[in-house]
Amino acid sequence: AQACFMPPSASTTEDGRGRTKYIPLEQTRPSWIQVGCMMFAVGTIFTFGVYKVFHAPESPVGLRGLPLETVTLSTVVGLPQPPSPYHYSDFMAWLKHTNFSTVKGLKWHPDVAEFNISAAAKGKFGPWLTGSSADMAISTAKGINKWVFMQDIMSNGNLGLIGAPGMHLYILRRLLEASKESSHPTFLDAGCGPGYLLMAWALAAGGGSHAVGIDIDKAVIASAQRYLADPAAFDADAVRLPKDVEMEAHVGDALNPDIDALGLEAGSVDAVNMGLAVRKMEDLAPMVRLLREGGLLAAPICKPSDEQPSSVSTGKCAGLFKVFRKGEDGVLKRMPDDPDIPVTFVVALRPEELAATAQAAKSPGPSQAAGLRGKQ
């Protein structure tokens, strides 16, 4: 390195502080070594530039098969901001009187229906939202700042990443019953998306509760982890998040979870929610192993293929949302008061199916652009 910046005819000496000084004897023209170094540097820069041009990485594709968006809300100019700190009534009043149609950069414009818990409690799932557990589910949902959990959706337009508010209320109402039977109620959300139900469980189940989410998409999990750590994710005046609750979100296969990576043991989970539909009951076997005796599991079960409407898009299925309790014999049994609620969900895909979907999504068609997780 010295040869590149010091002519070979130069000599060295030390100054009075022990520092080496180079004393060039020929300063009128560069040496052949210096010329060679300069040519090498120019050639290296040129080669690197050519490599970057012809080897630029493709647009990243998420494991759901959707191209990962680089747009974030921080780059959206003129996006109205909700009142802070968050309170449900103040937020809803602001939302109802805010016009997002002129905001450039948003791929999904906030819709009042996606945040209106009061209306959702009286909608499709309203007949089954009764009792103390339903009241807890409704008050908890109002205490969660769903705006935080919708950040990526506003940027990428994929509303299918999160369930409808009525669906969330019904899941909480049914599964919270299991939290009453444990001092450390543990909840697993398989296909957790941005983590909304993880926050809801932690707030509703209270001290000592443990909420674990799993999703196949690394980008979605990264967002979920960020949202769950955001102090603005809930109304601190309306709900309380005890210090001893745990909320985690992991990358993994919902149909074949790595229980060691999740930090769970067989028979340790009180409640499981399947955020994706399964074609047959056997697909729930890994979740059943994790569930304790008497634990609850909620899942959309696809109807037989010959009963699927032609209107259901590829990757989704028409099915029935069902709730089960694990019996003493280790077998799931339908809850006696469980209604057959019709739903449309995205079907849980195995890794090899996801790989094929991701390949196809490099040139997404209309159905892919709409999202891979179904709206309930």
Tab-separated table of C-alpha atoms in Angstrom:
chain	number	residue	atom	x	y	z
A	1	ALA	CA	0.000	0.000	0.000
A	2	GLN	CA	2.897	2.313	0.777
A	3	ALA	CA	4.263	1.760	-2.718
A	4	CYS	CA	1.072	3.118	-4.266
A	5	PHE	CA	1.270	6.431	-2.411
A	6	MET	CA	5.041	6.839	-1.958
A	7	PRO	CA	7.523	6.868	-4.806
A	8	PRO	CA	10.086	4.094	-4.565
A	9	SER	CA	12.871	6.677	-4.382
A	10	ALA	CA	11.478	8.263	-1.248
A	11	SER	CA	13.120	7.865	2.120
A	12	THR	CA	11.596	7.824	5.614
A	13	THR	CA	12.444	9.394	8.907
A	14	GLU	CA	10.776	9.856	12.288
A	15	ASP	CA	9.764	13.161	13.712
A	16	GLY	CA	10.280	14.125	17.290
A	17	ARG	CA	6.986	12.432	18.375
A	18	GLY	CA	7.822	9.040	16.925
A	19	ARG	CA	5.628	9.441	13.830
A	20	THR	CA	6.953	8.152	10.493
A	21	LYS	CA	7.343	10.796	7.800
A	22	TYR	CA	7.784	10.063	4.099
A	23	ILE	CA	10.276	12.314	2.335
A	24	PRO	CA	9.864	11.993	-1.472
A	25	LEU	CA	13.033	12.689	-3.411
A	26	GLU	CA	11.277	12.847	-6.797
A	27	GLN	CA	8.096	14.899	-6.785
A	28	THR	CA	8.054	16.083	-10.369
A	29	ARG	CA	6.308	13.028	-11.913
A	30	PRO	CA	4.481	9.875	-10.605
A	31	SER	CA	6.320	6.582	-10.593
A	32	TRP	CA	5.249	3.641	-12.771
A	33	ILE	CA	3.976	1.934	-9.616
A	34	GLN	CA	1.621	4.840	-8.870
A	35	VAL	CA	0.326	4.816	-12.446
A	36	GLY	CA	-0.360	1.086	-12.157
A	37	CYS	CA	-2.250	1.554	-8.898
A	38	MET	CA	-4.432	4.263	-10.434
A	39	MET	CA	-5.266	2.053	-13.429
A	40	PHE	CA	-6.124	-0.828	-11.111
A	41	ALA	CA	-8.465	1.374	-9.055
A	42	VAL	CA	-10.261	2.685	-12.153
A	43	GLY	CA	-10.656	-0.835	-13.523
A	44	THR	CA	-12.050	-2.126	-10.230
A	45	ILE	CA	-14.675	0.637	-10.052
A	46	PHE	CA	-15.703	0.029	-13.678
A	47	THR	CA	-16.020	-3.740	-13.160
A	48	PHE	CA	-18.144	-3.286	-10.000
A	49	GLY	CA	-20.457	-0.885	-11.840
A	50	VAL	CA	-21.000	-3.332	-14.700
A	51	TYR	CA	-21.726	-6.128	-12.208
A	52	LYS	CA	-24.365	-4.050	-10.387
A	53	VAL	CA	-26.093	-3.218	-13.671
A	54	PHE	CA	-26.280	-6.769	-15.004
A	55	HIS	CA	-26.662	-8.594	-11.707
A	56	ALA	CA	-29.157	-6.369	-9.935
A	57	PRO	CA	-31.413	-8.449	-7.671
A	58	GLU	CA	-34.978	-9.075	-8.723
A	59	SER	CA	-37.780	-7.460	-6.774
A	60	PRO	CA	-38.060	-9.518	-3.592
A	61	VAL	CA	-41.003	-11.893	-3.347
A	62	GLY	CA	-42.568	-12.811	-0.016
A	63	LEU	CA	-43.286	-16.395	0.922
A	64	ARG	CA	-46.978	-15.764	0.416
A	65	GLY	CA	-46.095	-15.338	-3.234
A	66	LEU	CA	-46.634	-11.584	-3.200
A	67	PRO	CA	-43.953	-9.080	-4.247
A	68	LEU	CA	-42.685	-7.298	-1.145
A	69	GLU	CA	-43.479	-3.610	-1.249
A	70	THR	CA	-40.802	-1.006	-0.676
A	71	VAL	CA	-43.328	1.773	-0.140
A	72	THR	CA	-43.816	2.729	3.477
A	73	LEU	CA	-46.187	5.178	5.107
A	74	SER	CA	-43.249	7.426	5.882
A	75	THR	CA	-42.959	8.062	2.123
A	76	VAL	CA	-46.657	8.871	1.681
A	77	VAL	CA	-47.009	12.611	1.347
A	78	GLY	CA	-49.957	14.292	3.022
A	79	LEU	CA	-51.274	11.271	4.930
A	80	PRO	CA	-53.639	12.533	7.653
A	81	GLN	CA	-52.624	11.411	11.117
A	82	PRO	CA	-55.139	10.194	13.715
A	83	PRO	CA	-55.448	11.896	17.090
A	84	SER	CA	-52.879	10.864	19.672
A	85	PRO	CA	-52.976	9.234	22.142
A	86	TYR	CA	-55.398	6.691	20.708
A	87	HIS	CA	-58.942	6.485	22.071
A	88	TYR	CA	-61.552	4.511	20.124
A	89	SER	CA	-64.299	7.167	20.093
A	90	ASP	CA	-61.903	9.982	19.129
A	91	PHE	CA	-60.313	7.854	16.434
A	92	MET	CA	-63.637	6.829	14.901
A	93	ALA	CA	-64.883	10.427	14.859
A	94	TRP	CA	-61.682	11.483	13.084
A	95	LEU	CA	-61.836	8.574	10.626
A	96	LYS	CA	-65.433	9.240	9.614
A	97	HIS	CA	-64.609	12.835	8.701
A	98	THR	CA	-61.259	12.272	7.002
A	99	ASN	CA	-60.901	12.098	3.231
A	100	PHE	CA	-58.092	9.782	2.050
A	101	SER	CA	-58.999	9.780	-1.640
A	102	THR	CA	-56.577	12.572	-2.474
A	103	VAL	CA	-53.611	11.047	-0.649
A	104	LYS	CA	-51.011	9.858	-3.153
A	105	GLY	CA	-49.094	6.660	-2.479
A	106	LEU	CA	-51.780	4.766	-0.548
A	107	LYS	CA	-52.724	1.422	-2.070
A	108	TRP	CA	-55.545	0.843	0.409
A	109	HIS	CA	-57.599	3.776	1.644
A	110	PRO	CA	-58.782	3.358	5.251
A	111	ASP	CA	-62.386	2.198	5.372
A	112	VAL	CA	-64.543	2.916	8.409
A	113	ALA	CA	-65.956	-0.628	8.322
A	114	GLU	CA	-62.516	-2.126	9.010
A	115	PHE	CA	-62.235	-0.215	12.301
A	116	ASN	CA	-65.861	-0.016	13.434
A	117	ILE	CA	-66.055	-2.492	16.322
A	118	SER	CA	-69.537	-1.368	17.362
A	119	ALA	CA	-70.965	-2.132	13.920
A	120	ALA	CA	-69.055	-5.428	13.675
A	121	ALA	CA	-70.553	-6.584	16.982
A	122	LYS	CA	-74.001	-6.274	15.404
A	123	GLY	CA	-73.123	-7.705	12.004
A	124	LYS	CA	-72.740	-11.233	10.623
A	125	PHE	CA	-71.305	-12.638	13.876
A	126	GLY	CA	-73.555	-10.578	16.137
A	127	PRO	CA	-75.943	-13.438	17.097
A	128	TRP	CA	-73.048	-15.290	18.734
A	129	LEU	CA	-71.407	-12.297	20.420
A	130	THR	CA	-73.189	-12.554	23.760
A	131	GLY	CA	-72.066	-13.135	27.323
A	132	SER	CA	-69.107	-11.951	29.393
A	133	SER	CA	-66.493	-13.284	26.966
A	134	ALA	CA	-68.114	-11.349	24.130
A	135	ASP	CA	-68.162	-8.186	26.231
A	136	MET	CA	-64.468	-8.687	26.963
A	137	ALA	CA	-63.720	-9.258	23.275
A	138	ILE	CA	-65.543	-6.079	22.248
A	139	SER	CA	-63.943	-3.855	24.891
A	140	THR	CA	-60.515	-5.287	24.108
A	141	ALA	CA	-60.935	-4.681	20.376
A	142	LYS	CA	-61.901	-1.077	21.020
A	143	GLY	CA	-58.787	-0.714	23.148
A	144	ILE	CA	-56.487	-1.826	20.309
A	145	ASN	CA	-55.232	0.810	17.898
A	146	LYS	CA	-55.866	-1.133	14.702
A	147	TRP	CA	-54.414	1.760	12.700
A	148	VAL	CA	-50.969	0.582	13.845
A	149	PHE	CA	-51.597	-2.962	12.571
A	150	MET	CA	-52.776	-1.656	9.170
A	151	GLN	CA	-49.570	0.191	8.267
A	152	ASP	CA	-48.234	-2.264	5.694
A	153	ILE	CA	-51.718	-2.886	4.325
A	154	MET	CA	-52.140	0.802	3.540
A	155	SER	CA	-48.795	0.659	1.734
A	156	ASN	CA	-49.204	-2.597	-0.215
A	157	GLY	CA	-52.981	-2.782	-0.629
A	158	ASN	CA	-53.252	-6.376	0.608
A	159	LEU	CA	-56.225	-6.155	2.954
A	160	GLY	CA	-56.341	-9.951	3.004
A	161	LEU	CA	-53.450	-9.976	5.491
A	162	ILE	CA	-55.813	-9.277	8.377
A	163	GLY	CA	-59.198	-10.666	9.323
A	164	ALA	CA	-62.440	-8.735	9.337
A	165	PRO	CA	-63.385	-7.148	12.695
A	166	GLY	CA	-66.440	-9.380	13.212
A	167	MET	CA	-64.325	-12.483	12.649
A	168	HIS	CA	-61.810	-11.301	15.237
A	169	LEU	CA	-64.541	-10.654	17.790
A	170	TYR	CA	-65.997	-14.118	17.303
A	171	ILE	CA	-62.599	-15.847	17.607
A	172	LEU	CA	-61.833	-13.986	20.825
A	173	ARG	CA	-65.266	-14.649	22.272
A	174	ARG	CA	-64.913	-18.406	21.692
A	175	LEU	CA	-61.276	-18.923	22.636
A	176	LEU	CA	-61.160	-16.679	25.703
A	177	GLU	CA	-63.170	-19.339	27.518
A	178	ALA	CA	-59.978	-21.435	27.610
A	179	SER	CA	-58.034	-18.637	29.331
A	180	LYS	CA	-60.247	-18.944	32.416
A	181	GLU	CA	-58.936	-22.447	33.062
A	182	SER	CA	-55.230	-21.570	33.266
A	183	SER	CA	-53.024	-19.317	35.379
A	184	HIS	CA	-50.747	-18.767	32.378
A	185	PRO	CA	-53.104	-18.951	29.378
A	186	THR	CA	-51.189	-19.673	26.193
A	187	PHE	CA	-52.532	-18.851	22.749
A	188	LEU	CA	-51.172	-19.898	19.345
A	189	ASP	CA	-52.259	-18.041	16.215
A	190	ALA	CA	-51.222	-20.104	13.176
A	191	GLY	CA	-51.178	-17.663	10.263
A	192	CYS	CA	-51.011	-14.632	12.543
A	193	GLY	CA	-50.503	-11.949	9.875
A	194	PRO	CA	-49.629	-8.572	11.429
A	195	GLY	CA	-50.267	-9.854	14.962
A	196	TYR	CA	-53.580	-8.223	15.847
A	197	LEU	CA	-54.987	-11.279	17.642
A	198	LEU	CA	-51.747	-11.702	19.609
A	199	MET	CA	-52.191	-8.262	21.107
A	200	ALA	CA	-55.882	-8.941	21.696
A	201	TRP	CA	-55.164	-12.175	23.591
A	202	ALA	CA	-52.491	-10.557	25.751
A	203	LEU	CA	-54.804	-7.705	26.716
A	204	ALA	CA	-57.884	-9.866	27.311
A	205	ALA	CA	-56.268	-12.892	28.993
A	206	GLY	CA	-54.272	-10.657	31.325
A	207	GLY	CA	-51.303	-11.282	33.595
A	208	GLY	CA	-49.154	-14.320	32.878
A	209	SER	CA	-50.638	-14.827	29.429
A	210	HIS	CA	-48.545	-15.921	26.479
A	211	ALA	CA	-49.412	-15.223	22.833
A	212	VAL	CA	-47.409	-16.908	20.077
A	213	GLY	CA	-47.861	-16.216	16.389
A	214	ILE	CA	-46.535	-18.106	13.400
A	215	ASP	CA	-46.609	-17.070	9.756
A	216	ILE	CA	-44.816	-18.312	6.663
A	217	ASP	CA	-43.976	-14.811	5.409
A	218	LYS	CA	-40.794	-13.243	6.825
A	219	ALA	CA	-41.863	-9.719	5.874
A	220	VAL	CA	-45.215	-10.090	7.613
A	221	ILE	CA	-43.558	-11.414	10.789
A	222	ALA	CA	-41.077	-8.538	10.811
A	223	SER	CA	-44.003	-6.119	10.721
A	224	ALA	CA	-45.885	-8.033	13.435
A	225	GLN	CA	-42.887	-7.855	15.753
A	226	ARG	CA	-42.659	-4.110	15.171
A	227	TYR	CA	-46.362	-3.513	15.775
A	228	LEU	CA	-46.469	-5.566	18.988
A	229	ALA	CA	-43.610	-3.504	20.409
A	230	ASP	CA	-45.245	-0.183	19.530
A	231	PRO	CA	-46.501	1.587	22.683
A	232	ALA	CA	-49.169	3.278	20.547
A	233	ALA	CA	-50.731	-0.089	19.656
A	234	PHE	CA	-53.344	0.158	22.410
A	235	ASP	CA	-55.250	2.643	24.553
A	236	ALA	CA	-53.454	2.668	27.886
A	237	ASP	CA	-56.448	4.394	29.502
A	238	ALA	CA	-58.946	1.733	28.394
A	239	VAL	CA	-56.977	-1.518	28.625
A	240	ARG	CA	-53.962	-2.694	30.580
A	241	LEU	CA	-51.023	-4.684	29.249
A	242	PRO	CA	-49.449	-6.420	32.262
A	243	LYS	CA	-45.654	-6.509	32.360
A	244	ASP	CA	-45.571	-10.292	32.674
A	245	VAL	CA	-47.378	-11.019	29.400
A	246	GLU	CA	-45.402	-12.411	26.481
A	247	MET	CA	-46.081	-11.784	22.802
A	248	GLU	CA	-43.995	-13.459	20.110
A	249	ALA	CA	-44.170	-13.777	16.336
A	250	HIS	CA	-42.136	-16.408	14.477
A	251	VAL	CA	-41.539	-17.395	10.866
A	252	GLY	CA	-42.760	-20.928	10.314
A	253	ASP	CA	-45.118	-23.365	8.642
A	254	ALA	CA	-48.594	-23.325	10.146
A	255	LEU	CA	-49.224	-26.892	8.975
A	256	ASN	CA	-45.985	-28.228	10.431
A	257	PRO	CA	-44.697	-25.888	13.161
A	258	ASP	CA	-41.298	-26.333	14.788
A	259	ILE	CA	-42.392	-26.460	18.429
A	260	ASP	CA	-38.814	-26.080	19.681
A	261	ALA	CA	-38.409	-22.852	17.721
A	262	LEU	CA	-41.744	-21.654	19.107
A	263	GLY	CA	-40.694	-22.483	22.668
A	264	LEU	CA	-43.790	-24.618	23.200
A	265	GLU	CA	-44.308	-28.135	24.473
A	266	ALA	CA	-46.878	-30.740	23.529
A	267	GLY	CA	-50.045	-30.233	25.570
A	268	SER	CA	-49.033	-26.732	26.724
A	269	VAL	CA	-51.341	-24.542	24.646
A	270	ASP	CA	-54.783	-23.480	25.901
A	271	ALA	CA	-56.194	-22.097	22.651
A	272	VAL	CA	-55.300	-22.259	18.958
A	273	ASN	CA	-56.599	-20.183	16.084
A	274	MET	CA	-56.028	-21.339	12.522
A	275	GLY	CA	-55.794	-18.196	10.427
A	276	LEU	CA	-55.879	-20.276	7.251
A	277	ALA	CA	-58.356	-22.878	6.067
A	278	VAL	CA	-57.521	-26.588	5.985
A	279	ARG	CA	-58.865	-29.071	3.474
A	280	LYS	CA	-59.172	-31.943	5.923
A	281	MET	CA	-59.173	-32.477	9.676
A	282	GLU	CA	-55.900	-34.419	9.519
A	283	ASP	CA	-54.117	-31.162	8.677
A	284	LEU	CA	-54.845	-29.982	12.234
A	285	ALA	CA	-52.875	-32.845	13.830
A	286	PRO	CA	-49.765	-30.729	14.712
A	287	MET	CA	-51.982	-28.186	16.470
A	288	VAL	CA	-53.861	-30.903	18.317
A	289	ARG	CA	-50.570	-32.210	19.723
A	290	LEU	CA	-49.761	-28.762	21.097
A	291	LEU	CA	-53.223	-28.296	22.597
A	292	ARG	CA	-53.794	-29.314	26.199
A	293	GLU	CA	-56.648	-31.586	27.205
A	294	GLY	CA	-59.754	-29.432	27.310
A	295	GLY	CA	-58.101	-26.746	25.174
A	296	LEU	CA	-59.980	-24.981	22.365
A	297	LEU	CA	-59.195	-24.771	18.649
A	298	ALA	CA	-60.915	-22.568	16.080
A	299	ALA	CA	-60.457	-23.295	12.384
A	300	PRO	CA	-62.128	-22.795	9.004
A	301	ILE	CA	-62.659	-26.190	7.363
A	302	CYS	CA	-63.042	-26.303	3.586
A	303	LYS	CA	-66.149	-27.892	2.146
A	304	PRO	CA	-65.598	-30.848	-0.219
A	305	SER	CA	-64.280	-29.923	-3.655
A	306	ASP	CA	-67.576	-30.813	-5.342
A	307	GLU	CA	-69.341	-28.263	-3.115
A	308	GLN	CA	-67.014	-25.352	-3.917
A	309	PRO	CA	-68.739	-22.475	-5.742
A	310	SER	CA	-67.220	-21.461	-9.057
A	311	SER	CA	-67.014	-17.888	-7.763
A	312	VAL	CA	-64.311	-18.767	-5.194
A	313	SER	CA	-60.919	-17.666	-6.522
A	314	THR	CA	-57.858	-19.887	-6.774
A	315	GLY	CA	-56.112	-20.474	-3.462
A	316	LYS	CA	-59.258	-19.947	-1.417
A	317	CYS	CA	-62.097	-22.182	-0.346
A	318	ALA	CA	-65.640	-21.886	0.869
A	319	GLY	CA	-65.944	-23.540	4.237
A	320	LEU	CA	-67.421	-23.538	7.713
A	321	PHE	CA	-65.807	-21.904	10.714
A	322	LYS	CA	-65.757	-24.440	13.541
A	323	VAL	CA	-64.667	-24.558	17.180
A	324	PHE	CA	-63.393	-27.751	18.826
A	325	ARG	CA	-62.389	-28.920	22.298
A	326	LYS	CA	-59.676	-31.524	22.797
A	327	GLY	CA	-61.082	-34.508	24.658
A	328	GLU	CA	-59.457	-36.857	27.160
A	329	ASP	CA	-58.730	-39.246	24.310
A	330	GLY	CA	-56.772	-36.555	22.462
A	331	VAL	CA	-59.406	-36.193	19.740
A	332	LEU	CA	-61.033	-32.919	18.719
A	333	LYS	CA	-64.763	-32.721	19.406
A	334	ARG	CA	-67.136	-30.054	18.120
A	335	MET	CA	-68.421	-27.693	20.759
A	336	PRO	CA	-72.126	-28.438	21.371
A	337	ASP	CA	-73.194	-24.833	20.767
A	338	ASP	CA	-70.983	-24.362	17.711
A	339	PRO	CA	-72.903	-22.926	14.729
A	340	ASP	CA	-71.879	-23.637	11.164
A	341	ILE	CA	-70.823	-20.140	10.098
A	342	PRO	CA	-70.034	-19.959	6.365
A	343	VAL	CA	-66.736	-18.261	5.526
A	344	THR	CA	-64.294	-17.906	2.641
A	345	PHE	CA	-60.649	-18.338	3.571
A	346	VAL	CA	-57.300	-18.780	1.881
A	347	VAL	CA	-56.215	-22.410	2.091
A	348	ALA	CA	-53.059	-23.170	4.070
A	349	LEU	CA	-50.298	-24.107	1.641
A	350	ARG	CA	-47.383	-26.444	2.194
A	351	PRO	CA	-43.823	-25.205	1.442
A	352	GLU	CA	-43.695	-26.819	-2.006
A	353	GLU	CA	-47.043	-25.223	-2.889
A	354	LEU	CA	-45.823	-21.852	-1.628
A	355	ALA	CA	-42.703	-22.097	-3.796
A	356	ALA	CA	-44.839	-22.593	-6.888
A	357	THR	CA	-47.105	-19.708	-5.875
A	358	ALA	CA	-44.130	-17.399	-5.276
A	359	GLN	CA	-42.775	-18.223	-8.728
A	360	ALA	CA	-46.090	-17.402	-10.342
A	361	ALA	CA	-46.382	-14.173	-8.341
A	362	LYS	CA	-43.361	-12.640	-10.077
A	363	SER	CA	-45.955	-11.577	-12.644
A	364	PRO	CA	-49.055	-11.385	-10.440
A	365	GLY	CA	-52.480	-11.455	-11.979
A	366	PRO	CA	-55.587	-9.838	-10.513
A	367	SER	CA	-56.327	-12.703	-8.116
A	368	GLN	CA	-52.800	-12.678	-6.689
A	369	ALA	CA	-52.751	-8.922	-6.353
A	370	ALA	CA	-55.855	-9.224	-4.181
A	371	GLY	CA	-53.932	-11.156	-1.558
A	372	LEU	CA	-53.319	-14.727	-0.508
A	373	ARG	CA	-55.182	-14.621	2.792
A	374	GLY	CA	-58.977	-14.622	2.479
A	375	LYS	CA	-61.316	-12.017	3.799
A	376	GLN	CA	-63.698	-13.668	6.236
